[in-house]
Amino acid sequence: MTDSPARVAIVTGAGRGIGAAVARRLAADGFAVGLLDLDESAVKAGAEAIVAEGGRAVGVSLDVSDADQVEAAVTRVAEELGAPTVLVNNAGITRDNLLFKMTENDWDSVLGVHLKGSFLMTRAVQKYQTEAKWGRIVNLSSTSALGNRGQVNYSAAKAGMQGFTKTLAIELGKFGVTANAIAPGFIATDMTAATAERLGMDFEDFKKAAASQIPVQRVGTPADIAHLTSFLVSEGAGFVSGQVIYVAGGPKD
Ligand code: NAP
């Protein structure tokens, strides 16, 4: 259990995959959780499952790249659960293609969800954090930030998340707010399943091939990311800020 059971956390992209696992983990840690996602039925079901287990949660649908929807969703969480002081910017999409085939829409939508979405969410939540003089921000980056064929849009966005995180740490530190980025390697979710499909590979074969290249010889799970998130948002992690932590089963640089 957390040492701060009354706190309220918001997780974006909580409808499935990593975000859903993070939301469940933070609820198990004692946080009240606002689950935000494009998919309304998924976050409602996720919130209901948390409530059924004795937690507090609300599911709200939004597009994180829309400023009005972001403000409305954050206000709703604050009204229903209390002031949100933990934010996990996890919502994400891929629109992979080689540079010469990539459309402006592929570029704008990926940068829009990851970077603009995280900016809008963080701007909306920071007022509760600075008022509370306490806060935790966790941003999802990726090993793709280091470069990955077919992902100029996504790798630019995920590298951008790292600069965004470090600057948040500098600006918000004096308010008791930390900001850190988690940069996962291969995590088995719908996102990596879609990559396998795009490459014409069976997902199980794709995971086996990936695992053989990873020092710990397995692919990651959403729970691996939820575990680190749980640490980064804890009271005891207050001196860890502005870091990018690769969770990839081996070293990255
Ligand atoms: P996922 O299974 O595809 O889930 C992403 C979630 O984000 C979905 O529920 C999706 O909603 C939601 N979402 C997308 N656009 C949104 C928007 N505009 N507003 C609100 N919600 C939106 O992905 P994942 O694998 O869990 O990835 C989660 C995060 O980790 C992403 O930021 C991703 O880039 C990052 N990451 C993943 C991996 C990996 O290997 N899986 C590796 C490195 C980093 P819908 O269901 O409605 O589409």
XYZ file of C-alpha atoms and ligand atoms in Angstrom:
301
model
C 0.000 0.000 0.000
C 1.086 3.553 -0.643
C 2.179 5.901 2.085
C -0.236 8.513 0.612
C -3.617 6.765 0.305
C -5.712 9.904 -0.158
C -4.008 11.015 -3.354
C -5.666 11.181 -6.751
C -3.919 9.991 -9.907
C -4.822 10.471 -13.560
C -3.663 7.958 -16.160
C -4.176 8.718 -19.856
C -4.599 5.946 -22.385
C -5.960 3.832 -19.527
C -8.381 1.892 -21.735
C -5.939 -0.921 -22.424
C -2.315 -1.983 -22.513
C 0.207 -0.216 -20.304
C -2.215 2.509 -19.169
C -4.795 -0.012 -17.949
C -2.121 -1.893 -15.986
C -0.780 1.348 -14.479
C -4.290 2.418 -13.430
C -4.928 -0.954 -11.742
C -1.560 -0.839 -9.989
C -2.035 2.704 -8.670
C -5.500 1.750 -7.413
C -3.974 -1.270 -5.639
C -1.402 1.120 -4.157
C -4.282 3.130 -2.642
C -4.693 5.970 -5.121
C -8.067 7.130 -6.365
C -7.669 6.917 -10.136
C -9.081 8.874 -13.059
C -8.869 6.646 -16.124
C -8.838 8.746 -19.304
C -8.974 7.414 -22.850
C -10.583 7.854 -26.252
C -12.474 4.620 -25.585
C -15.268 5.462 -23.133
C -16.540 1.919 -22.585
C -13.024 0.635 -21.815
C -12.310 3.234 -19.130
C -15.779 2.897 -17.626
C -15.232 -0.876 -17.340
C -11.732 -0.297 -15.906
C -13.067 2.130 -13.301
C -15.921 -0.239 -12.389
C -13.438 -3.069 -11.856
C -11.391 -0.886 -9.477
C -14.526 0.153 -7.561
C -15.652 -3.489 -7.361
C -12.373 -4.245 -5.606
C -13.007 -1.501 -3.052
C -11.076 1.341 -4.723
C -12.149 4.763 -5.993
C -12.066 5.485 -9.708
C -13.796 7.272 -12.555
C -13.528 6.644 -16.284
C -13.675 9.674 -18.584
C -13.418 9.717 -22.368
C -11.379 12.393 -24.114
C -8.928 13.107 -26.887
C -5.772 14.271 -25.092
C -4.839 16.474 -28.058
C -7.988 18.622 -27.610
C -7.495 21.415 -25.053
C -11.203 21.805 -24.166
C -11.672 18.060 -23.673
C -8.560 17.924 -21.507
C -9.744 20.779 -19.267
C -13.206 19.220 -18.944
C -11.847 15.749 -18.119
C -9.374 16.996 -15.503
C -12.090 19.138 -13.888
C -14.404 16.117 -13.775
C -11.768 13.989 -12.043
C -11.125 16.796 -9.537
C -14.858 17.105 -8.813
C -15.489 13.374 -8.482
C -12.303 12.181 -6.773
C -10.470 15.277 -5.489
C -7.490 17.313 -6.669
C -5.334 15.218 -9.028
C -1.673 15.444 -8.032
C -0.317 12.426 -9.910
C -0.314 12.381 -13.704
C 0.806 9.568 -15.981
C 1.004 10.735 -19.601
C 0.647 7.385 -21.335
C -1.829 7.818 -24.230
C -0.116 7.009 -27.485
C -0.451 5.987 -31.095
C 1.842 4.878 -33.880
C 1.565 5.793 -37.562
C 4.701 4.063 -38.828
C 6.110 4.530 -42.289
C 9.417 5.184 -43.966
C 10.116 8.898 -44.291
C 9.414 9.109 -48.012
C 5.978 7.528 -47.537
C 5.017 9.338 -44.351
C 2.131 11.772 -44.683
C 1.725 15.084 -42.885
C -1.232 13.538 -41.117
C 0.960 10.648 -39.856
C 3.363 13.240 -38.479
C 0.770 15.612 -36.988
C -1.344 12.932 -35.336
C 1.614 11.243 -33.596
C 3.148 14.516 -32.418
C -0.344 15.705 -31.475
C -1.197 12.787 -29.176
C 2.189 12.291 -27.507
C 3.615 15.787 -27.246
C 0.693 18.196 -27.457
C -1.464 15.783 -25.458
C 1.116 15.548 -22.675
C 1.578 19.322 -22.699
C -2.172 19.954 -22.418
C -2.674 17.334 -19.702
C 0.284 18.576 -17.673
C -0.779 22.215 -17.981
C -4.242 21.278 -16.712
C -2.980 19.161 -13.784
C -0.077 21.366 -12.618
C -2.405 23.871 -10.994
C -3.606 21.200 -8.563
C -0.038 20.038 -7.977
C 1.406 23.490 -7.339
C -1.512 24.349 -5.013
C -0.910 21.097 -3.111
C 2.864 21.739 -3.131
C 3.200 18.068 -4.091
C 2.995 16.182 -7.328
C 4.318 13.372 -9.476
C 4.451 13.337 -13.271
C 5.431 10.227 -15.231
C 5.741 10.488 -19.001
C 5.938 7.514 -21.347
C 8.903 7.799 -23.687
C 10.324 4.800 -25.583
C 13.562 3.197 -26.706
C 12.430 4.485 -30.114
C 13.611 7.913 -28.894
C 17.097 6.616 -29.762
C 16.021 6.057 -33.378
C 13.942 3.342 -35.026
C 13.424 2.588 -38.708
C 9.943 3.549 -39.913
C 9.228 5.788 -36.931
C 10.579 9.301 -37.581
C 7.353 10.741 -36.172
C 7.187 8.464 -33.124
C 10.896 8.663 -32.302
C 10.810 12.466 -32.572
C 7.791 12.524 -30.232
C 9.388 10.124 -27.744
C 12.693 12.043 -27.758
C 10.595 15.187 -27.270
C 8.992 13.599 -24.209
C 12.434 13.375 -22.641
C 13.198 17.106 -23.047
C 9.662 17.906 -21.902
C 10.179 15.792 -18.765
C 13.517 17.364 -17.848
C 12.104 20.872 -18.240
C 9.059 20.033 -16.111
C 11.433 18.758 -13.429
C 13.320 22.075 -13.491
C 10.220 24.304 -13.501
C 8.078 22.397 -11.006
C 10.653 21.105 -8.540
C 10.232 24.044 -6.175
C 6.561 23.104 -5.807
C 7.377 19.593 -4.615
C 6.587 18.140 -8.023
C 8.833 15.542 -9.651
C 8.769 14.596 -13.338
C 10.344 11.471 -14.787
C 10.141 9.558 -18.033
C 9.881 5.815 -18.476
C 11.276 4.588 -21.782
C 10.043 1.050 -22.395
C 11.532 -1.372 -24.848
C 9.319 -4.085 -26.329
C 6.139 -4.445 -24.252
C 3.531 -6.989 -25.366
C 0.372 -4.934 -26.026
C -1.996 -4.174 -28.901
C 0.558 -1.585 -30.068
C 3.307 -4.168 -30.629
C 0.730 -6.636 -32.000
C -0.155 -4.010 -34.616
C 3.539 -3.631 -35.503
C 3.787 -7.413 -36.040
C 0.731 -7.294 -38.271
C 2.185 -4.403 -40.292
C 5.365 -6.435 -40.832
C 3.293 -9.498 -41.818
C 4.525 -11.533 -38.826
C 2.686 -13.774 -36.392
C 2.698 -11.971 -32.998
C 4.061 -15.001 -31.104
C 6.955 -15.332 -33.596
C 7.517 -11.562 -33.409
C 7.749 -11.702 -29.594
C 10.130 -14.700 -29.725
C 12.394 -12.913 -32.182
C 12.378 -9.769 -30.033
C 13.071 -11.743 -26.833
C 16.126 -13.396 -28.371
C 17.697 -9.922 -28.795
C 16.929 -8.791 -25.232
C 19.515 -9.517 -22.493
C 16.904 -10.920 -20.040
C 15.549 -13.078 -22.907
C 11.916 -12.061 -22.642
C 9.692 -9.255 -23.839
C 8.234 -6.801 -21.339
C 4.736 -6.737 -19.896
C 2.507 -3.822 -18.904
C 3.086 -4.872 -15.281
C 6.823 -4.140 -15.712
C 5.961 -0.525 -16.488
C 3.296 -0.312 -13.786
C 5.866 -1.442 -11.212
C 8.284 1.397 -11.981
C 5.430 3.905 -12.174
C 4.332 2.813 -8.708
C 7.815 3.626 -7.410
C 8.135 6.973 -9.215
C 4.821 8.298 -7.875
C 5.528 7.148 -4.306
C 6.346 9.529 -1.474
C 9.832 8.083 -1.145
C 10.789 8.907 -4.737
C 10.735 12.668 -4.080
C 14.468 13.107 -4.817
C 14.282 11.315 -8.183
C 13.411 13.873 -10.843
C 14.200 14.712 -14.439
C 15.301 11.126 -15.143
C 14.719 8.944 -18.165
C 14.590 5.307 -17.069
C 14.829 2.658 -19.768
C 12.800 -0.457 -18.996
C 13.973 -2.718 -21.750
C 15.447 -5.868 -20.213
C 18.950 -4.541 -20.771
C 20.951 -1.335 -21.165
C 20.130 1.414 -23.667
C 21.947 4.694 -24.291
P -1.959 0.692 -26.741
O -2.203 -0.701 -26.263
O -2.121 1.010 -28.184
O -2.863 1.672 -25.862
C -2.805 3.067 -26.074
C -4.028 3.688 -25.432
O -3.969 5.119 -25.678
C -5.325 3.189 -26.059
O -6.247 2.864 -25.042
C -5.786 4.374 -26.886
O -7.190 4.512 -27.009
C -5.255 5.544 -26.095
N -5.194 6.737 -26.914
C -4.674 6.860 -28.171
N -4.832 8.115 -28.620
C -5.487 8.803 -27.663
C -5.948 10.128 -27.543
N -5.782 11.021 -28.526
N -6.584 10.498 -26.408
C -6.779 9.602 -25.410
N -6.366 8.338 -25.447
C -5.725 7.933 -26.563
O -0.477 1.163 -26.369
P 0.553 0.681 -25.239
O 1.460 -0.298 -25.859
O -0.162 0.367 -23.990
O 1.405 2.025 -25.067
C 1.177 2.953 -24.017
C 2.271 4.011 -24.058
O 3.542 3.374 -23.936
C 2.305 4.809 -25.353
O 2.662 6.140 -25.080
C 3.394 4.115 -26.129
O 3.954 4.963 -27.086
C 4.358 3.762 -25.018
N 5.276 2.672 -25.355
C 4.805 1.418 -25.671
C 5.718 0.424 -25.988
C 5.280 -0.982 -26.339
O 6.157 -1.788 -26.698
N 4.008 -1.335 -26.254
C 7.088 0.694 -25.989
C 7.510 1.973 -25.681
C 6.603 2.945 -25.357
P -8.048 3.627 -28.060
O -8.115 2.273 -27.454
O -9.377 4.260 -28.135
O -7.284 3.686 -29.349
